[in-house]
Amino acid sequence: MGIRGAWSVISKDPSRFGHRWVLQNCENSKDSQITIVLDGPSLLYHVATSYPTDKSGSTLGLLSPSAIYTGTIEFVQALIEVSGSKGELHVVMDGLSPKEKIPAQIQRMANQALECDAIANSTANGKVSRCEMLPLFAEAAMIEGLEAMKSAGNVRLHRPLHGEAETYIARWLDGDNRQSENIFIFSDDTDFLVYPSCPGFIPFRSLKFTTIGADKCLTGYLYLRSKFMAAFFPIEEEENEDIMPIVAALAGCDYRLSNDKESLLQNARTFIVQSNIGGLRQRM
């Protein structure tokens, strides 16, 4: 889910929070290594909504595991062709979620089940509607595709036992595993703005494979944590290192707190932003 309201804020004025990003001709670049960290759940959703599922080329979202497998291989292969031998790709999946997030996940699954039921009824009545539902074995199919690509390039799969992908990535970048300063995170999750070790992220939805001259390249939009914080807080970033978790909590996220803590949070939200309605709202 990410920080509630973050996308609505940054999409209104993208240049205020980031800049255009281009990955081109990595083989001839001066960088010794280029590290791309892919948020696994975001990658799965991107594959499921970016590849056509019928002969007309329309993306219905009713993908089979086979289509997920093929789409994963096509995306990773294209990324390898752009990043070259200097590219190191890390795909990080979710582990077991914290107990505070389980109620939100159960509710999300219930909503998906209702949507699948509505789609089935529409299909039975001869109506075809667009949806973005993942097949039952979608994640397993994507992982199988990633395993198949390990021999084609420097592709590594991370499957932590506990915690979400963004938490694992933030800790990984904050530790001794950070071997390159030229690191880019691909994700559609605005939670990456919370972590000081993550300088920013490039949404999958902004990515486009193209060519510049004879070079294969990848373009996107890089949203920076420093620019996001500068837009909301007038003092130096070093003095605000711990402020983003507070912002995320006030705006709202998909973690279920205890009743006492939720009450305190609602009181703080009402006091600070004069409203108990969550979500970021741009300061005028």
mmCIF file of C-alpha atoms in Angstrom:
data_model
loop_
_atom_site.group_PDB
_atom_site.id
_atom_site.type_symbol
_atom_site.label_atom_id
_atom_site.label_comp_id
_atom_site.label_asym_id
_atom_site.label_seq_id
_atom_site.Cartn_x
_atom_site.Cartn_y
_atom_site.Cartn_z
ATOM 1 C CA MET A 1 0.000 0.000 0.000
ATOM 2 C CA GLY A 2 2.703 2.488 0.942
ATOM 3 C CA ILE A 3 2.123 5.904 2.504
ATOM 4 C CA ARG A 4 -1.521 6.833 2.046
ATOM 5 C CA GLY A 5 -1.897 9.761 -0.326
ATOM 6 C CA ALA A 6 1.767 9.859 -1.363
ATOM 7 C CA TRP A 7 1.085 9.006 -5.005
ATOM 8 C CA SER A 8 -1.592 11.675 -5.341
ATOM 9 C CA VAL A 9 0.876 14.271 -4.030
ATOM 10 C CA ILE A 10 3.947 13.370 -6.068
ATOM 11 C CA SER A 11 2.028 12.716 -9.295
ATOM 12 C CA LYS A 12 0.732 16.300 -9.348
ATOM 13 C CA ASP A 13 4.244 17.734 -9.560
ATOM 14 C CA PRO A 14 6.761 14.933 -10.296
ATOM 15 C CA SER A 15 9.710 17.274 -10.937
ATOM 16 C CA ARG A 16 9.389 18.596 -7.395
ATOM 17 C CA PHE A 17 10.093 15.142 -5.993
ATOM 18 C CA GLY A 18 12.432 13.589 -8.558
ATOM 19 C CA HIS A 19 13.754 13.609 -12.101
ATOM 20 C CA ARG A 20 13.889 11.614 -15.308
ATOM 21 C CA TRP A 21 16.255 8.639 -15.186
ATOM 22 C CA VAL A 22 18.039 6.847 -18.028
ATOM 23 C CA LEU A 23 20.107 3.647 -17.994
ATOM 24 C CA GLN A 24 22.094 3.456 -21.218
ATOM 25 C CA ASN A 25 25.130 1.613 -22.582
ATOM 26 C CA CYS A 26 26.332 0.303 -19.230
ATOM 27 C CA GLU A 27 29.195 -1.637 -20.819
ATOM 28 C CA ASN A 28 30.947 1.622 -21.771
ATOM 29 C CA SER A 29 30.148 3.494 -18.559
ATOM 30 C CA LYS A 30 32.827 4.417 -16.029
ATOM 31 C CA ASP A 31 30.973 2.623 -13.248
ATOM 32 C CA SER A 32 32.484 -0.690 -12.226
ATOM 33 C CA GLN A 33 29.116 -2.062 -11.134
ATOM 34 C CA ILE A 34 25.453 -1.130 -11.402
ATOM 35 C CA THR A 35 23.148 -2.655 -8.800
ATOM 36 C CA ILE A 36 19.410 -2.833 -9.433
ATOM 37 C CA VAL A 37 17.219 -3.987 -6.552
ATOM 38 C CA LEU A 38 13.729 -5.074 -7.561
ATOM 39 C CA ASP A 39 10.839 -5.163 -5.108
ATOM 40 C CA GLY A 40 9.436 -8.643 -5.822
ATOM 41 C CA PRO A 41 5.730 -7.989 -5.086
ATOM 42 C CA SER A 42 5.809 -4.844 -7.254
ATOM 43 C CA LEU A 43 7.562 -6.762 -10.030
ATOM 44 C CA LEU A 44 4.859 -9.438 -9.934
ATOM 45 C CA TYR A 45 2.077 -6.868 -10.253
ATOM 46 C CA HIS A 46 3.984 -5.091 -13.037
ATOM 47 C CA VAL A 47 4.386 -8.305 -15.031
ATOM 48 C CA ALA A 48 0.730 -9.192 -14.499
ATOM 49 C CA THR A 49 -0.533 -5.834 -15.777
ATOM 50 C CA SER A 50 1.991 -5.131 -18.544
ATOM 51 C CA TYR A 51 1.740 -8.136 -20.819
ATOM 52 C CA PRO A 52 -1.148 -8.898 -23.213
ATOM 53 C CA THR A 53 -3.291 -11.925 -22.483
ATOM 54 C CA ASP A 54 -5.138 -12.268 -25.781
ATOM 55 C CA LYS A 55 -4.420 -12.030 -29.507
ATOM 56 C CA SER A 56 -5.794 -8.496 -29.757
ATOM 57 C CA GLY A 57 -3.012 -7.272 -27.473
ATOM 58 C CA SER A 58 -5.285 -6.116 -24.646
ATOM 59 C CA THR A 59 -4.241 -6.749 -21.064
ATOM 60 C CA LEU A 60 -7.188 -8.237 -19.220
ATOM 61 C CA GLY A 61 -5.244 -9.125 -16.097
ATOM 62 C CA LEU A 62 -6.642 -12.680 -16.070
ATOM 63 C CA LEU A 63 -3.176 -14.159 -16.506
ATOM 64 C CA SER A 64 -2.256 -17.803 -16.309
ATOM 65 C CA PRO A 65 0.867 -18.896 -14.399
ATOM 66 C CA SER A 66 2.425 -19.632 -17.790
ATOM 67 C CA ALA A 67 1.932 -16.011 -18.861
ATOM 68 C CA ILE A 68 3.470 -14.781 -15.585
ATOM 69 C CA TYR A 69 6.463 -17.068 -16.162
ATOM 70 C CA THR A 70 6.950 -15.816 -19.739
ATOM 71 C CA GLY A 71 6.443 -12.163 -18.794
ATOM 72 C CA THR A 72 9.013 -12.433 -16.006
ATOM 73 C CA ILE A 73 11.622 -13.885 -18.334
ATOM 74 C CA GLU A 74 10.966 -11.216 -20.977
ATOM 75 C CA PHE A 75 11.284 -8.356 -18.488
ATOM 76 C CA VAL A 76 14.446 -9.673 -16.813
ATOM 77 C CA GLN A 77 16.034 -10.490 -20.196
ATOM 78 C CA ALA A 78 15.406 -6.928 -21.404
ATOM 79 C CA LEU A 79 16.892 -5.572 -18.178
ATOM 80 C CA ILE A 80 19.988 -7.751 -18.561
ATOM 81 C CA GLU A 81 20.468 -6.522 -22.126
ATOM 82 C CA VAL A 82 20.484 -2.913 -20.899
ATOM 83 C CA SER A 83 22.591 -3.365 -17.759
ATOM 84 C CA GLY A 84 25.118 -5.712 -19.410
ATOM 85 C CA SER A 85 27.875 -7.555 -17.583
ATOM 86 C CA LYS A 86 28.244 -4.695 -15.090
ATOM 87 C CA GLY A 87 24.653 -5.072 -13.942
ATOM 88 C CA GLU A 88 23.774 -6.962 -10.788
ATOM 89 C CA LEU A 89 20.064 -7.672 -10.318
ATOM 90 C CA HIS A 90 18.595 -8.490 -6.910
ATOM 91 C CA VAL A 91 14.942 -9.518 -6.620
ATOM 92 C CA VAL A 92 13.586 -9.446 -3.065
ATOM 93 C CA MET A 93 10.347 -11.204 -2.119
ATOM 94 C CA ASP A 94 8.193 -10.742 0.982
ATOM 95 C CA GLY A 95 8.696 -12.979 3.989
ATOM 96 C CA LEU A 96 6.153 -13.631 6.717
ATOM 97 C CA SER A 97 4.409 -10.338 7.435
ATOM 98 C CA PRO A 98 4.422 -8.708 10.863
ATOM 99 C CA LYS A 99 1.299 -9.534 12.896
ATOM 100 C CA GLU A 100 0.246 -5.862 12.706
ATOM 101 C CA LYS A 101 -0.226 -6.190 8.957
ATOM 102 C CA ILE A 102 -2.062 -9.526 8.836
ATOM 103 C CA PRO A 103 -5.591 -8.043 9.351
ATOM 104 C CA ALA A 104 -5.088 -5.709 6.378
ATOM 105 C CA GLN A 105 -3.862 -8.617 4.236
ATOM 106 C CA ILE A 106 -6.882 -10.744 5.190
ATOM 107 C CA GLN A 107 -9.204 -7.894 4.256
ATOM 108 C CA ARG A 108 -7.385 -7.480 0.937
ATOM 109 C CA MET A 109 -7.763 -11.203 0.191
ATOM 110 C CA ALA A 110 -11.473 -11.013 1.015
ATOM 111 C CA ASN A 111 -11.906 -8.077 -1.366
ATOM 112 C CA GLN A 112 -10.063 -9.976 -4.103
ATOM 113 C CA ALA A 113 -12.293 -13.013 -3.577
ATOM 114 C CA LEU A 114 -15.387 -10.835 -4.005
ATOM 115 C CA GLU A 115 -13.937 -9.297 -7.150
ATOM 116 C CA CYS A 116 -13.110 -12.739 -8.588
ATOM 117 C CA ASP A 117 -16.677 -13.834 -7.890
ATOM 118 C CA ALA A 118 -18.043 -10.789 -9.725
ATOM 119 C CA ILE A 119 -15.730 -11.464 -12.674
ATOM 120 C CA ALA A 120 -16.815 -15.098 -12.828
ATOM 121 C CA ASN A 121 -20.480 -14.042 -12.908
ATOM 122 C CA SER A 122 -19.775 -11.509 -15.675
ATOM 123 C CA THR A 123 -17.899 -14.092 -17.718
ATOM 124 C CA ALA A 124 -20.723 -16.621 -17.262
ATOM 125 C CA ASN A 125 -23.152 -14.016 -18.595
ATOM 126 C CA GLY A 126 -21.005 -13.405 -21.673
ATOM 127 C CA LYS A 127 -19.516 -10.132 -20.445
ATOM 128 C CA VAL A 128 -15.749 -9.638 -20.403
ATOM 129 C CA SER A 129 -14.446 -6.942 -18.078
ATOM 130 C CA ARG A 130 -10.933 -5.838 -17.280
ATOM 131 C CA CYS A 131 -9.508 -6.888 -13.946
ATOM 132 C CA GLU A 132 -6.077 -7.139 -12.379
ATOM 133 C CA MET A 133 -6.344 -10.341 -10.408
ATOM 134 C CA LEU A 134 -3.349 -12.615 -10.002
ATOM 135 C CA PRO A 135 -3.702 -16.350 -10.625
ATOM 136 C CA LEU A 136 -3.360 -18.701 -7.672
ATOM 137 C CA PHE A 137 0.238 -19.711 -8.428
ATOM 138 C CA ALA A 138 1.396 -16.335 -9.781
ATOM 139 C CA GLU A 139 4.244 -15.844 -7.309
ATOM 140 C CA ALA A 140 5.514 -19.395 -7.802
ATOM 141 C CA ALA A 141 5.471 -18.868 -11.585
ATOM 142 C CA MET A 142 7.467 -15.627 -11.291
ATOM 143 C CA ILE A 143 10.037 -17.258 -9.017
ATOM 144 C CA GLU A 144 10.397 -20.118 -11.502
ATOM 145 C CA GLY A 145 11.035 -17.535 -14.223
ATOM 146 C CA LEU A 146 13.647 -15.785 -12.071
ATOM 147 C CA GLU A 147 15.372 -19.108 -11.338
ATOM 148 C CA ALA A 148 15.514 -19.786 -15.076
ATOM 149 C CA MET A 149 17.204 -16.412 -15.667
ATOM 150 C CA LYS A 150 20.022 -16.948 -13.157
ATOM 151 C CA SER A 151 22.197 -18.552 -15.821
ATOM 152 C CA ALA A 152 21.570 -15.715 -18.303
ATOM 153 C CA GLY A 153 22.941 -12.915 -16.127
ATOM 154 C CA ASN A 154 23.879 -11.819 -12.658
ATOM 155 C CA VAL A 155 20.424 -12.377 -11.154
ATOM 156 C CA ARG A 156 19.998 -13.097 -7.456
ATOM 157 C CA LEU A 157 16.782 -14.001 -5.646
ATOM 158 C CA HIS A 158 16.299 -13.090 -1.978
ATOM 159 C CA ARG A 159 13.515 -14.788 0.015
ATOM 160 C CA PRO A 160 13.661 -13.677 3.664
ATOM 161 C CA LEU A 161 11.807 -15.712 6.263
ATOM 162 C CA HIS A 162 10.304 -12.701 8.010
ATOM 163 C CA GLY A 163 9.430 -9.146 7.098
ATOM 164 C CA GLU A 164 8.471 -7.352 3.932
ATOM 165 C CA ALA A 165 10.660 -6.793 0.900
ATOM 166 C CA GLU A 166 11.170 -3.056 1.545
ATOM 167 C CA THR A 167 12.370 -3.703 5.102
ATOM 168 C CA TYR A 168 14.847 -6.325 3.897
ATOM 169 C CA ILE A 169 16.113 -4.021 1.134
ATOM 170 C CA ALA A 170 16.557 -1.100 3.541
ATOM 171 C CA ARG A 171 18.558 -3.237 5.951
ATOM 172 C CA TRP A 172 20.573 -4.771 3.133
ATOM 173 C CA LEU A 173 21.549 -1.346 1.792
ATOM 174 C CA ASP A 174 22.363 -0.134 5.283
ATOM 175 C CA GLY A 175 24.729 -3.032 5.946
ATOM 176 C CA ASP A 176 28.014 -4.330 4.586
ATOM 177 C CA ASN A 177 26.350 -5.712 1.438
ATOM 178 C CA ARG A 178 26.325 -2.301 -0.200
ATOM 179 C CA GLN A 179 29.184 -2.708 -2.692
ATOM 180 C CA SER A 180 28.239 -0.024 -5.195
ATOM 181 C CA GLU A 181 27.133 3.569 -4.802
ATOM 182 C CA ASN A 182 25.339 3.214 -8.134
ATOM 183 C CA ILE A 183 22.256 1.485 -6.715
ATOM 184 C CA PHE A 184 18.696 1.829 -8.009
ATOM 185 C CA ILE A 185 15.504 0.479 -6.440
ATOM 186 C CA PHE A 186 12.600 -0.509 -8.698
ATOM 187 C CA SER A 187 9.269 -0.487 -6.871
ATOM 188 C CA ASP A 188 5.776 1.003 -6.837
ATOM 189 C CA ASP A 189 5.768 1.144 -3.037
ATOM 190 C CA THR A 190 6.122 4.625 -1.499
ATOM 191 C CA ASP A 191 7.201 3.014 1.793
ATOM 192 C CA PHE A 192 10.757 3.303 0.469
ATOM 193 C CA LEU A 193 10.562 7.033 1.248
ATOM 194 C CA VAL A 194 10.560 6.114 4.944
ATOM 195 C CA TYR A 195 14.007 4.490 5.099
ATOM 196 C CA PRO A 196 17.172 6.659 5.318
ATOM 197 C CA SER A 197 19.268 3.931 3.653
ATOM 198 C CA CYS A 198 17.085 4.104 0.514
ATOM 199 C CA PRO A 199 17.899 7.293 -1.426
ATOM 200 C CA GLY A 200 14.843 6.893 -3.623
ATOM 201 C CA PHE A 201 12.978 4.536 -5.917
ATOM 202 C CA ILE A 202 11.997 4.170 -9.578
ATOM 203 C CA PRO A 203 8.381 3.049 -10.098
ATOM 204 C CA PHE A 204 7.831 0.082 -12.384
ATOM 205 C CA ARG A 205 4.934 2.020 -13.853
ATOM 206 C CA SER A 206 7.395 4.647 -15.160
ATOM 207 C CA LEU A 207 9.792 2.203 -16.857
ATOM 208 C CA LYS A 208 10.098 1.989 -20.621
ATOM 209 C CA PHE A 209 12.569 -0.022 -22.685
ATOM 210 C CA THR A 210 13.676 1.896 -25.761
ATOM 211 C CA THR A 211 16.732 2.736 -27.898
ATOM 212 C CA ILE A 212 18.890 5.827 -28.141
ATOM 213 C CA GLY A 213 20.897 5.628 -31.342
ATOM 214 C CA ALA A 214 22.306 2.110 -31.439
ATOM 215 C CA ASP A 215 22.075 1.632 -27.668
ATOM 216 C CA LYS A 216 19.379 -0.241 -25.825
ATOM 217 C CA CYS A 217 18.296 1.762 -22.827
ATOM 218 C CA LEU A 218 15.756 1.962 -20.038
ATOM 219 C CA THR A 219 14.015 5.166 -18.993
ATOM 220 C CA GLY A 220 11.981 5.894 -15.888
ATOM 221 C CA TYR A 221 11.392 8.441 -13.160
ATOM 222 C CA LEU A 222 13.535 8.516 -10.035
ATOM 223 C CA TYR A 223 11.765 9.823 -6.919
ATOM 224 C CA LEU A 224 14.223 10.996 -4.269
ATOM 225 C CA ARG A 225 13.732 10.832 -0.533
ATOM 226 C CA SER A 226 15.749 14.036 -0.101
ATOM 227 C CA LYS A 227 13.466 15.985 -2.455
ATOM 228 C CA PHE A 228 10.351 14.555 -0.825
ATOM 229 C CA MET A 229 11.522 15.627 2.614
ATOM 230 C CA ALA A 230 12.630 19.041 1.380
ATOM 231 C CA ALA A 231 9.142 19.659 0.009
ATOM 232 C CA PHE A 232 7.547 19.080 3.413
ATOM 233 C CA PHE A 233 10.209 20.032 5.947
ATOM 234 C CA PRO A 234 12.152 23.326 5.821
ATOM 235 C CA ILE A 235 15.135 22.185 7.915
ATOM 236 C CA GLU A 236 18.118 20.020 6.977
ATOM 237 C CA GLU A 237 17.535 16.352 6.104
ATOM 238 C CA GLU A 238 20.031 15.177 8.761
ATOM 239 C CA GLU A 239 17.841 16.779 11.417
ATOM 240 C CA ASN A 240 14.772 15.007 10.005
ATOM 241 C CA GLU A 241 16.173 11.488 9.705
ATOM 242 C CA ASP A 242 13.532 10.024 12.024
ATOM 243 C CA ILE A 243 10.576 12.095 10.807
ATOM 244 C CA MET A 244 9.384 9.928 7.892
ATOM 245 C CA PRO A 245 8.061 7.021 10.015
ATOM 246 C CA ILE A 246 5.983 9.596 11.890
ATOM 247 C CA VAL A 247 4.719 11.047 8.602
ATOM 248 C CA ALA A 248 3.791 7.565 7.352
ATOM 249 C CA ALA A 249 1.941 6.769 10.582
ATOM 250 C CA LEU A 250 0.014 10.051 10.517
ATOM 251 C CA ALA A 251 -0.862 9.673 6.845
ATOM 252 C CA GLY A 252 -1.895 6.059 7.316
ATOM 253 C CA CYS A 253 -0.651 2.677 6.163
ATOM 254 C CA ASP A 254 -1.829 -0.935 6.243
ATOM 255 C CA TYR A 255 -0.565 -1.763 9.722
ATOM 256 C CA ARG A 256 -3.206 -2.471 12.384
ATOM 257 C CA LEU A 257 -2.227 -1.019 15.757
ATOM 258 C CA SER A 258 -3.677 -1.821 19.151
ATOM 259 C CA ASN A 259 -6.755 0.184 20.136
ATOM 260 C CA ASP A 260 -4.767 2.312 22.595
ATOM 261 C CA LYS A 261 -2.060 3.145 20.056
ATOM 262 C CA GLU A 262 -4.614 3.767 17.316
ATOM 263 C CA SER A 263 -6.442 6.201 19.607
ATOM 264 C CA LEU A 264 -3.213 8.086 20.344
ATOM 265 C CA LEU A 265 -2.434 8.238 16.625
ATOM 266 C CA GLN A 266 -5.887 9.599 15.793
ATOM 267 C CA ASN A 267 -5.520 12.274 18.459
ATOM 268 C CA ALA A 268 -2.095 13.239 17.103
ATOM 269 C CA ARG A 269 -3.440 13.379 13.556
ATOM 270 C CA THR A 270 -6.318 15.604 14.613
ATOM 271 C CA PHE A 271 -3.967 17.918 16.532
ATOM 272 C CA ILE A 272 -1.314 18.202 13.794
ATOM 273 C CA VAL A 273 -3.355 18.309 10.584
ATOM 274 C CA GLN A 274 -6.738 19.314 12.069
ATOM 275 C CA SER A 275 -8.354 16.205 10.624
ATOM 276 C CA ASN A 276 -8.665 12.527 11.465
ATOM 277 C CA ILE A 277 -8.742 11.647 7.774
ATOM 278 C CA GLY A 278 -5.478 9.954 6.783
ATOM 279 C CA GLY A 279 -3.445 10.632 3.680
ATOM 280 C CA LEU A 280 -0.829 13.176 2.702
ATOM 281 C CA ARG A 281 -2.027 16.567 1.570
ATOM 282 C CA GLN A 282 0.294 18.970 -0.182
ATOM 283 C CA ARG A 283 1.165 22.096 1.765
ATOM 284 C CA MET A 284 0.248 25.269 -0.091
#
